[in-house]
Coordinates of C-alpha atoms in Angstrom, one line a residue:
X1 CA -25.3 -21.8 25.8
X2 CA -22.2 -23.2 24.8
X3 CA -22.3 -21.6 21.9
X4 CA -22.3 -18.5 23.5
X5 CA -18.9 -19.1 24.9
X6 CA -16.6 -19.2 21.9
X7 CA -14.0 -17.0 20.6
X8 CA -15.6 -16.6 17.0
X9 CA -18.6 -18.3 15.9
X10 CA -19.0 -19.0 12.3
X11 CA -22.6 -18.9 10.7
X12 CA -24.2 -19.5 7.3
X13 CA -27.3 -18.0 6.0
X14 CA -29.6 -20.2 4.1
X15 CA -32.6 -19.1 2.0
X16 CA -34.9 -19.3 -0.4
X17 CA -34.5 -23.2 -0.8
X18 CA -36.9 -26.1 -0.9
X19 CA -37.5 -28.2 2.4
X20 CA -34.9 -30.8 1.2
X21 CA -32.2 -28.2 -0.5
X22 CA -32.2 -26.2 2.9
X23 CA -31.8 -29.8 4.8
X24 CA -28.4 -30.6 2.3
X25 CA -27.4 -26.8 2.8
X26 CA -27.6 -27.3 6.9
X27 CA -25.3 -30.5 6.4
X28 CA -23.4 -28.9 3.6
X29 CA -22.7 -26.0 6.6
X30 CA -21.9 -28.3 8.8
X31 CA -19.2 -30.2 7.1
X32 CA -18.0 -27.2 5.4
X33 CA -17.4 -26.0 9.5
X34 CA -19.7 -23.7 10.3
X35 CA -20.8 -23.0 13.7
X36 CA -24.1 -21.7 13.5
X37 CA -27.0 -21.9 11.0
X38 CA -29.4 -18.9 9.9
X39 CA -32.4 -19.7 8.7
X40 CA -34.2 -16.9 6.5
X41 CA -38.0 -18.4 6.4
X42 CA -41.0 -16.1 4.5
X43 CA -43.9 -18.5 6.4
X44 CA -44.1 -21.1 8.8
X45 CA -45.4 -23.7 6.5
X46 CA -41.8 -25.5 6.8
X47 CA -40.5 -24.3 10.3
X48 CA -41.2 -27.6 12.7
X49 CA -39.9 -29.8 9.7
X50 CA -36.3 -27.7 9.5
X51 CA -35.8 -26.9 13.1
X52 CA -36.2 -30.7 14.2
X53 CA -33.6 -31.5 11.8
X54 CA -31.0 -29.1 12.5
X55 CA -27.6 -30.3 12.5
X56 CA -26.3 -27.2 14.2
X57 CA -27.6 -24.4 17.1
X58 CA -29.5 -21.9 14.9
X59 CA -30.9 -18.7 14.0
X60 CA -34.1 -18.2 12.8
X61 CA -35.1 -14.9 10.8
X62 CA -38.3 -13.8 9.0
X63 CA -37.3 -12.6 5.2
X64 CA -40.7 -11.7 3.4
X65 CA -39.3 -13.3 0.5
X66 CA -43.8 -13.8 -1.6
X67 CA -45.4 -11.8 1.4
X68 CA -46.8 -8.2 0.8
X69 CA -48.5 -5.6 2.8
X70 CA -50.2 -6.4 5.8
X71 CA -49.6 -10.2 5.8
X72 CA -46.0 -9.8 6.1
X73 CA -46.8 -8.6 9.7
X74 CA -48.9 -11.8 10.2
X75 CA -46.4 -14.2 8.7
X76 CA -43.7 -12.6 10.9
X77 CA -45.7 -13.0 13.9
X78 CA -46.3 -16.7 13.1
X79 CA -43.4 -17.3 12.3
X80 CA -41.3 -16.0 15.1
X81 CA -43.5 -16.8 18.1
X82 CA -43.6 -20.7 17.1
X83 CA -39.5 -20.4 17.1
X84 CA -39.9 -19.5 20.6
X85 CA -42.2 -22.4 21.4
X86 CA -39.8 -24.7 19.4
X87 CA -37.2 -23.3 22.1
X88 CA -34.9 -22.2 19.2
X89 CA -31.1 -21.1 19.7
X90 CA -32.3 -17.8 18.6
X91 CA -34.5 -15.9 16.9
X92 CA -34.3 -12.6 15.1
X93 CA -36.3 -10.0 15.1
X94 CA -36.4 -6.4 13.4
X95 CA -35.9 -3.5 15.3
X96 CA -39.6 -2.3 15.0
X97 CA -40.8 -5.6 15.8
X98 CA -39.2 -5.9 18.9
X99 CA -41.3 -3.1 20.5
X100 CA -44.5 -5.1 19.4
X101 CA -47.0 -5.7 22.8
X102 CA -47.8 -9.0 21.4
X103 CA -44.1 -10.1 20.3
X104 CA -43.2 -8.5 23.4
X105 CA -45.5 -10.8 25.6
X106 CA -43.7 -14.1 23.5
X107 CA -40.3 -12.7 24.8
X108 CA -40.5 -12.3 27.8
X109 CA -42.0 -15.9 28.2
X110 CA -39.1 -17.7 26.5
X111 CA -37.2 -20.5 28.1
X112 CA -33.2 -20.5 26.4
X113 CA -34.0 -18.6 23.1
X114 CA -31.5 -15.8 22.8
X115 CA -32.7 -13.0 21.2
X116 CA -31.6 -10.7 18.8
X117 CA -33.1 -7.8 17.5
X118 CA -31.5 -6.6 14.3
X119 CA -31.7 -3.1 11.8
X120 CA -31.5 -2.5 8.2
X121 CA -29.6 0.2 7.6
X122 CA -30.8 2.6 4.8
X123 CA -29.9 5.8 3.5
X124 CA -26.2 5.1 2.1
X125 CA -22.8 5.3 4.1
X126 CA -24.2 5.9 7.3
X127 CA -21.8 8.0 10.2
X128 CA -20.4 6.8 13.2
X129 CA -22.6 8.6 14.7
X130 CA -26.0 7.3 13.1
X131 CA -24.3 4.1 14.1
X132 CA -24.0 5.2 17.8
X133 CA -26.8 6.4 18.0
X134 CA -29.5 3.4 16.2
X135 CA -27.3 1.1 18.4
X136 CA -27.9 2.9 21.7
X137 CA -32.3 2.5 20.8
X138 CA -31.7 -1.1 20.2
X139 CA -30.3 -1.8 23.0
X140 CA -33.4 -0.5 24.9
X141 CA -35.0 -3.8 23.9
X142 CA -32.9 -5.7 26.3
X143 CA -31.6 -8.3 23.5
X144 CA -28.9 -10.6 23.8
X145 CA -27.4 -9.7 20.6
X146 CA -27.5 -6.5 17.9
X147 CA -27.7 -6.8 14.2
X148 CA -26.4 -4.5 11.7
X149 CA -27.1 -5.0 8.2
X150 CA -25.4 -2.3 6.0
X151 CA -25.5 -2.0 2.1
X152 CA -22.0 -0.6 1.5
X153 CA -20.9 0.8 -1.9
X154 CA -17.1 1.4 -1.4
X155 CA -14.9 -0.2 0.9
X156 CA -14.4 3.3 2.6
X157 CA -18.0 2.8 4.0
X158 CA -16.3 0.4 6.2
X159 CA -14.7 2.5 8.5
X160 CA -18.2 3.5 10.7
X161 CA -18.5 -0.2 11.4
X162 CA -15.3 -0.8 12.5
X163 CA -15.4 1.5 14.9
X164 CA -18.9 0.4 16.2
X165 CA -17.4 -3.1 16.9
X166 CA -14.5 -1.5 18.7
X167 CA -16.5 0.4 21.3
X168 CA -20.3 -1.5 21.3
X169 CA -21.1 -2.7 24.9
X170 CA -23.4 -5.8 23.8
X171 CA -22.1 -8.3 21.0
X172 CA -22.5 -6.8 17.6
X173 CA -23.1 -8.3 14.4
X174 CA -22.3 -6.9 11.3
X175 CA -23.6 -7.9 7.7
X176 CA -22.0 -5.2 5.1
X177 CA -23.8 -6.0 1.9
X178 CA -22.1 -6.0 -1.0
X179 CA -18.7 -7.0 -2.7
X180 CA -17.3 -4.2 -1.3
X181 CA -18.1 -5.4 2.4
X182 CA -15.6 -8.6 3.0
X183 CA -13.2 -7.5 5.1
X184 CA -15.9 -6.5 7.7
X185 CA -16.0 -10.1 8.0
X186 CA -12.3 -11.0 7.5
X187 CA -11.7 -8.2 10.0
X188 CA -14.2 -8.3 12.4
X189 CA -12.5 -10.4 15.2
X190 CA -9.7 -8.1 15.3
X191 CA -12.2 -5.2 16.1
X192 CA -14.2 -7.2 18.6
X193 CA -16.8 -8.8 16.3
X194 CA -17.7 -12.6 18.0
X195 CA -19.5 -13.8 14.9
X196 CA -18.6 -13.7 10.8
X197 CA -20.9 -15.0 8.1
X198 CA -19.1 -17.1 5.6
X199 CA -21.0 -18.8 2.3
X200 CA -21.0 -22.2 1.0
X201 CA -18.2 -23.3 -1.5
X202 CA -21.1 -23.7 -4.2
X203 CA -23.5 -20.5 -3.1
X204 CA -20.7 -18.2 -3.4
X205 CA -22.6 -14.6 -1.8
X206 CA -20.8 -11.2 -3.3
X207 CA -19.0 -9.6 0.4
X208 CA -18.6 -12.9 2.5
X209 CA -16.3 -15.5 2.5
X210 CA -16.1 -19.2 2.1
X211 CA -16.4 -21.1 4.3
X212 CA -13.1 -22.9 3.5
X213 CA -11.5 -19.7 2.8
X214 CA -12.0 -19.7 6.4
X215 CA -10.9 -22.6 7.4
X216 CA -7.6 -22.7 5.2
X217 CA -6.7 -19.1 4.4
X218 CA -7.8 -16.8 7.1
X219 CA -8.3 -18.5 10.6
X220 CA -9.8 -15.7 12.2
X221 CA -9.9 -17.4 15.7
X222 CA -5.8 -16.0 15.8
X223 CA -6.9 -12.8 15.5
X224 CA -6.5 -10.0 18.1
X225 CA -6.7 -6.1 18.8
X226 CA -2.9 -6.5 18.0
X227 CA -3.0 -8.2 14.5
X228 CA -1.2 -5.7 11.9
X229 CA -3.5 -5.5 8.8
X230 CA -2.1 -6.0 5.5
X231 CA -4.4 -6.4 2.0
X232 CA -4.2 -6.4 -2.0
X233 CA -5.7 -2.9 -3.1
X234 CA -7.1 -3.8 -6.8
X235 CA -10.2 -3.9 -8.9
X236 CA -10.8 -6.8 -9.3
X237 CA -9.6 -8.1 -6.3
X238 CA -10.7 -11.9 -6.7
X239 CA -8.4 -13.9 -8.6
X240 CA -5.4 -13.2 -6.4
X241 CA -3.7 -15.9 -4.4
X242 CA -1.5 -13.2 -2.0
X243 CA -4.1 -14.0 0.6
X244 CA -3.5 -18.1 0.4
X245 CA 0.4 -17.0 0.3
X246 CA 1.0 -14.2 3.0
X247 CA -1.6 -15.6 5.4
X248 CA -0.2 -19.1 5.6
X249 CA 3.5 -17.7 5.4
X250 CA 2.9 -15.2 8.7
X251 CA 1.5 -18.0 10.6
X252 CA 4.6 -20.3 9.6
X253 CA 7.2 -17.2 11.2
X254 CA 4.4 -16.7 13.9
X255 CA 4.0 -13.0 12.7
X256 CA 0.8 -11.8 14.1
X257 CA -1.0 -10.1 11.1
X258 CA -3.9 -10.7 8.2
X259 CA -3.7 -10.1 4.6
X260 CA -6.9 -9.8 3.1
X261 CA -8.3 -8.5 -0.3
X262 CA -9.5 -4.9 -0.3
X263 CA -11.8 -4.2 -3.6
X264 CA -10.8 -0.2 -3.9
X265 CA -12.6 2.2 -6.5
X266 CA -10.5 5.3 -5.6
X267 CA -7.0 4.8 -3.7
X268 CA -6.8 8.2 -3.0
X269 CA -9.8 8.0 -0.6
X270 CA -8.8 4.6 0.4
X271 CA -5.6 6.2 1.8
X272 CA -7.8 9.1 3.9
X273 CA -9.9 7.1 5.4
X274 CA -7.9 4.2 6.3
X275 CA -4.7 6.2 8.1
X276 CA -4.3 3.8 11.7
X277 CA -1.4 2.3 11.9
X278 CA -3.5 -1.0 12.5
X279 CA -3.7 -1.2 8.6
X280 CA 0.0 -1.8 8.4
X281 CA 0.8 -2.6 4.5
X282 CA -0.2 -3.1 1.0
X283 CA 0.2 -4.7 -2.0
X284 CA -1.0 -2.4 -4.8
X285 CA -2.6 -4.4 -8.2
X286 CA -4.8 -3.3 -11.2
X287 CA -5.6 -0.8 -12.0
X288 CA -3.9 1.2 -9.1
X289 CA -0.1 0.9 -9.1
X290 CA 0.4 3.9 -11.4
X291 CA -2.1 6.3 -8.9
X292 CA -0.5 4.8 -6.0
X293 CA 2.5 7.1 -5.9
X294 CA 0.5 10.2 -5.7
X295 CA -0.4 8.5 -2.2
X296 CA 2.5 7.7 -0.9
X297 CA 4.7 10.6 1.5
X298 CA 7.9 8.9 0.2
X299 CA 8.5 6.7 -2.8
X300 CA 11.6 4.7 -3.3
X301 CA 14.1 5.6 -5.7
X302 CA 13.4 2.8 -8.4
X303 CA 9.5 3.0 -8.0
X304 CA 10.0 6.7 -8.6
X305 CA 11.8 5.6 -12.2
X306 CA 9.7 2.8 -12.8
X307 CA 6.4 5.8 -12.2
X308 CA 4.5 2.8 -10.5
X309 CA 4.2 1.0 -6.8
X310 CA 2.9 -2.4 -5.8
X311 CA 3.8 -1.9 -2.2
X312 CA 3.2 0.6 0.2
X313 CA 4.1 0.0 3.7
X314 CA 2.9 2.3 6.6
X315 CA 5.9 3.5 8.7
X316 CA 5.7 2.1 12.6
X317 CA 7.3 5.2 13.5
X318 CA 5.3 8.3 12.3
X319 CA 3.0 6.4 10.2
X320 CA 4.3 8.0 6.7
X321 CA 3.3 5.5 3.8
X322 CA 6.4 4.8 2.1
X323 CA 5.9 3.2 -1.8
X324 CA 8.1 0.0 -3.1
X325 CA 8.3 -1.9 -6.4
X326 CA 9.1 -5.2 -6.1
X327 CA 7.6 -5.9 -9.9
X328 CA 10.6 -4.2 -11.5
X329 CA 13.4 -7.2 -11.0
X330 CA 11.1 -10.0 -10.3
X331 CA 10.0 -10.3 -13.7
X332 CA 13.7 -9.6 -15.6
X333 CA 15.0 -12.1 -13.3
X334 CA 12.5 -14.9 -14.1
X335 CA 13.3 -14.3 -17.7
X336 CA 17.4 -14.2 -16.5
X337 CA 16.7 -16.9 -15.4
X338 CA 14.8 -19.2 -18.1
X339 CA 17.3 -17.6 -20.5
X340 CA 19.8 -19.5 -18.8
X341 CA 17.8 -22.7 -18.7
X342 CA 17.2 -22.3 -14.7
X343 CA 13.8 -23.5 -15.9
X344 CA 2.4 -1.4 -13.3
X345 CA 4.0 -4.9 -14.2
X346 CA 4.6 -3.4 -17.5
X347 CA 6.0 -0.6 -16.4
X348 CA 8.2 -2.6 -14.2
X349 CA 8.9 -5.0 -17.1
X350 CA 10.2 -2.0 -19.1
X351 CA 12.3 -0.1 -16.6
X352 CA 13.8 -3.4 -16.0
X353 CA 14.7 -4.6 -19.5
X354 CA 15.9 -1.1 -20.2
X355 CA 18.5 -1.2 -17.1
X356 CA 20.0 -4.8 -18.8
X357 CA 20.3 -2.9 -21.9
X358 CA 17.2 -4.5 -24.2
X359 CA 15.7 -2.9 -27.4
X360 CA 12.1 -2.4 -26.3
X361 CA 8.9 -2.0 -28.1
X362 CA 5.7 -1.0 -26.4
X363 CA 2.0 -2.0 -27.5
X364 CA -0.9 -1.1 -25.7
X365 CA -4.5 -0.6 -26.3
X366 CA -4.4 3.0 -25.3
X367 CA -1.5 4.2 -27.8
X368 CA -1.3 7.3 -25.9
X369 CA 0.1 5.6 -22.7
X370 CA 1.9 3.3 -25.3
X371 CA 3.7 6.1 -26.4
X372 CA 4.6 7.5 -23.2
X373 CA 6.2 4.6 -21.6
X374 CA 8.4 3.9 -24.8
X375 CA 9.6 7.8 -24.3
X376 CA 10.4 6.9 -21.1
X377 CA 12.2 3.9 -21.2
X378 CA 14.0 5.4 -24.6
X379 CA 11.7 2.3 -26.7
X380 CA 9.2 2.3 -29.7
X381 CA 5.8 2.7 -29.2
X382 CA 3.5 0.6 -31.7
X383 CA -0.5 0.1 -31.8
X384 CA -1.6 -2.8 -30.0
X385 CA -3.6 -3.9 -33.4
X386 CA -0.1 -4.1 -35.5
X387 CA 1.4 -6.8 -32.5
X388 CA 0.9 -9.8 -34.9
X389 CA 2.3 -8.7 -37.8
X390 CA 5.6 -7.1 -35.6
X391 CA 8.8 -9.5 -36.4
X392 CA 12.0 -7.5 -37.2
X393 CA 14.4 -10.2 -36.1
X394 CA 14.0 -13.8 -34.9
X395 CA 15.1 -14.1 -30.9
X396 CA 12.7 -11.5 -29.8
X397 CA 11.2 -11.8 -25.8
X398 CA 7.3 -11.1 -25.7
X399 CA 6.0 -10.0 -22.8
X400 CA 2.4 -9.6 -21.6
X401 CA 2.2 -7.2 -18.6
X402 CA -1.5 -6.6 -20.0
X403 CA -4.7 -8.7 -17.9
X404 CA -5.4 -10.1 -21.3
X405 CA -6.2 -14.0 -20.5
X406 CA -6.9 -13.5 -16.7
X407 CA -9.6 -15.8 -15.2
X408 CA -12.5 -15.6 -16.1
X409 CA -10.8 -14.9 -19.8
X410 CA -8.5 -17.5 -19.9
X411 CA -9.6 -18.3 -23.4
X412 CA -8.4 -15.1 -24.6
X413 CA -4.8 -14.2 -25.8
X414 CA -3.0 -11.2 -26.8
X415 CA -1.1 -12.5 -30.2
X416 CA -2.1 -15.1 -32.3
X417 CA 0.3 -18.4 -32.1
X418 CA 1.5 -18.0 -36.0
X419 CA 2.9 -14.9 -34.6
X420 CA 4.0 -16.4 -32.0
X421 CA 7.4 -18.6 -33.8
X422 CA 9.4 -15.1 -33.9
X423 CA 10.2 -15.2 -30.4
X424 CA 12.3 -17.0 -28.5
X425 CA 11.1 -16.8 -25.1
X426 CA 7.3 -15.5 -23.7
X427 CA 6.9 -14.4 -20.5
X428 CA 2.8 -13.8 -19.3
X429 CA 2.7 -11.7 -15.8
X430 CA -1.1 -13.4 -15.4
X431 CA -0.9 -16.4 -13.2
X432 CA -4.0 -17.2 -12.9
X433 CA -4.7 -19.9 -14.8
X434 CA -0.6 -20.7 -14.1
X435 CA -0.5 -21.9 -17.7
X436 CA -2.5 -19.6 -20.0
X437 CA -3.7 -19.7 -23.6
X438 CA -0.5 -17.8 -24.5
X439 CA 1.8 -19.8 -22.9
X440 CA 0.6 -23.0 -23.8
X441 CA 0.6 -21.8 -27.8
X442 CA 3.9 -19.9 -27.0
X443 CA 5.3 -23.6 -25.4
X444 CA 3.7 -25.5 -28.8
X445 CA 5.8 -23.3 -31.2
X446 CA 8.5 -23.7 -29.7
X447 CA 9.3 -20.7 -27.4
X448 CA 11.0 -20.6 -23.9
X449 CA 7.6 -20.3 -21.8
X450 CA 7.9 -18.2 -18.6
X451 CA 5.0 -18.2 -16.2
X452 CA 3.6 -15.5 -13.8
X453 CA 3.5 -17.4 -11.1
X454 CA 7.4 -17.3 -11.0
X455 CA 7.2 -13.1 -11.2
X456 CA 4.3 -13.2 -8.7
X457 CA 6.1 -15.3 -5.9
X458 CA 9.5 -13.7 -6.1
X459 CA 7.9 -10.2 -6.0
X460 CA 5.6 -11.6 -3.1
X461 CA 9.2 -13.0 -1.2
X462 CA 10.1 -9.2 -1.7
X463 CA 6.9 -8.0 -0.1
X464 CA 6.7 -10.2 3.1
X465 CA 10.2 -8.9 4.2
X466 CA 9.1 -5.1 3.8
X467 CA 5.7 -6.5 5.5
X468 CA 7.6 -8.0 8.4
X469 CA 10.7 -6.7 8.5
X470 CA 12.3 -10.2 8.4
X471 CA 13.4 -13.2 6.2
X472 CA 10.6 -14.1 4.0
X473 CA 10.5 -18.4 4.2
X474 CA 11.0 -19.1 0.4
X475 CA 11.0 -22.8 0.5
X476 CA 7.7 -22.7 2.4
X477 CA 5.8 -20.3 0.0
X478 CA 7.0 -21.5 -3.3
X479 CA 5.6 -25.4 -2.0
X480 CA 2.5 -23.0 -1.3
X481 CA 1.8 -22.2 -4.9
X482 CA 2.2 -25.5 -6.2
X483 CA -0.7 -26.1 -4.6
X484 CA -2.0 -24.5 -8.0

């Protein structure tokens, strides 16, 4: 089976649809580049019509989606036997299932059908060896192909599966469900996974990726035991374009490594888990880049100043996790800069107006941590409620280090615009939308607009070299971005 013999095989599971919606979705696959086709079917009312028409090898898979008690067996059973007679790609079939007498009989009758018998995993963050050990009873079945799937609640849980994809000895497919779960698609070629589930661009599914994503950002097929791991620990994780950036900027050097989002609820037990030197480097985001220093064995002399991170690369040479700011002076030199007509980020923001001499005034929602940053940087600490009615002097820089207007929120905005006419310049580190509510009412009173995209790709030029340990291709990455 051709199929059979790629590198990585792409596949899309389809569900839940009418006749005619799962017939555009199989197209809609297809063009979108997948390899391979899943079908979840609850009866076999539909199965002839759908399997005659499919535009791609495919899997079929009984999901008692209106089926109860002891139909669902019955269904199943119908289902699954008249794949095999239809001489399907493959079927699927659960665990206890397999061992049936009278699926049994079906199987070993087949003509091409692969099979693969498949598990779902219960019981919470299962061990490697649970893993092991449900593995080594499915593979007493004699299929082609295993099936995980695995709800996962952290991105921690992770790590088991990894290290079954490593050291399985038949192919192994993996399904961690859950938003928590991507990168054990983004990451399962490296480990020795042959197949990744992506979703179409308009049935976005929480924990796999697009189906473009793959195509434009990722290109798994390049991966290898030897790519170096890199990823954007934040919560949320979703709006950033670092993976677009870095991914398409090491393939332009030919630097063998992924960057891939990494949704992270505790750093702390991000950084236990995940100590192999295969997971190489990090950009640190929201809400983390404050905890990140507690994680780090050494921490640079200005990110110890500053009291925040955004990068944390793993030393090749005794694997110590060593913590950067690049924040700190790319956001006072994008507002250097628009000053002079050249056309923890608040933490960063402060330490860096405070070093070129600035008057600073800190609002925040929580006044407490208002209060101790302005100590800090020697500044005034205000309540975030009193920011409109705050204008001293004419000629003031606003800043907003905050994630106030961040997609999805883009309507929202920190300061009203009739407030806005005291300052001369606004600077907004959120770049995504590139040109926010605030700066577009900031631009229509008259202010010197500065956007975050320009903070976010000269701190991401900073990044790649401490990723690579090289010259980070500027001209290539800003073209990148303007993409946007």
């Amino acid at each position: 089976m051709a199929i059979m013999k790629k590198k990585l095989v792409v596949c899309v599971q389809l569900e839940n649809e009418s006749v005619e919606e799962m017939k555009a979705s199989m197209e809609k696959a297809k063009e979108e580049g997948a390899d391979l086709l899943e079908l979840h079917l609850d009866s076999i009312t539909h199965l002839d019509t759908l399997i005659n028409s499919r535009p791609l090898p495919t899997i079929v898979s009984y999901k008692p989606f209106k089926s109860s008690g002891s139909s669902i067996k019955t269904s199943c059973m119908q289902v699954l036997k008249r794949a095999l007679e239809l001489d399907v790609e493959f079927i699927e079939i659960d665990y206890e299932v397999a061992s049936d007498p009278g699926m049994v009989e079906h199987i070993n009758n087949r003509r091409n059908c692969k099979i693969i018998v498949s598990s779902y995993v219960r019981g919470g963050n299962p061990s490697a060896e649970k893993l092991g050990d449900l593995i080594a009873q499915m593979q007493s079945t004699g299929a082609t192909l295993l099936k995980l799937e695995i709800p996962v609640d952290y991105i921690t849980d992770l790590a088991p599966i990894f290290q079954m994809l490593t050291y399985c000895q038949v192919p192994l497919i993996v399904v961690a469900v859950g938003s928590r779960g991507l990168i054990s698609q983004l990451l399962a070629p490296k480990f020795g996974g042959f197949l990744v589930y992506g979703s179409l661009e308009e049935k976005p599914v929480p924990g796999l990726p697009s189906l473009s994503s793959l195509r434009k950002v990722y290109k798994l097929e390049n991966l290898n035991a030897d790519t170096k791991v890199f990823g954007l620990i934040s919560n949320p994780v979703g709006h950033s374009k670092s993976p677009f950036l870095h991914n398409n900027a090491f393939r332009h050097i030919g630097f063998n490594g992924i960057y891939v989002p990494m949704q992270v609820d505790d750093i702390k037990e991000f950084f236990r888990i995940y100590t192999g030197h295969d997971f190489a480097g990090f950009s640190v985001g929201i809400p983390h880049k404050e905890a990140a220093m507690a994680c780090c064995d050494e921490v640079h002399p200005l990110a110890k100043s500053i009291g925040a991170v955004n990068t944390i690369i793993r030393r090749p040479i005794d694997g110590k996790l060593v913590g950067y700011n690049t924040d700190c002076e790319a956001s006072i030199s994008a507002i250097e800069d628009a000053l002079r007509g050249a056309g923890g980020a608040g933490r960063a923001l402060a330490f860096g107006a405070k070093t070129r001499g600035a008057k600073i005034v800190i609002f925040n929602r929580n006044y407490d941590r208002a209060k101790a940053l302005a100590k800090a940087v020697s500044g005034e600490a205000l309540p975030f409620e009193s920011l409109d009615n705050f204008s001293p002097e004419n000629g003031m820089i606003l800043a907003n280090a905050s994630a106030i207007g961040m997609q999805p929120n883009s309507n929202q905005t920190p300061i009203s615009k009739e407030s806005l006419k005291a300052y001369e310049l606004v600077f907004d580190a959120v770049y995504t939308p590139k040109n926010t509510r605030l700066l577009q009412e900031a631009a229509e009173v008259g202010a010197i607009v500065v956007s975050g995209v320009e903070m976010f790709i000269r701190q991401a030029l900073a990044q790649f070299q401490l990723f690579t340990h090289g010259s980070a291709p500027e001209d290539f990455m800003r073209k990148l971005l303007e993409q946007f």
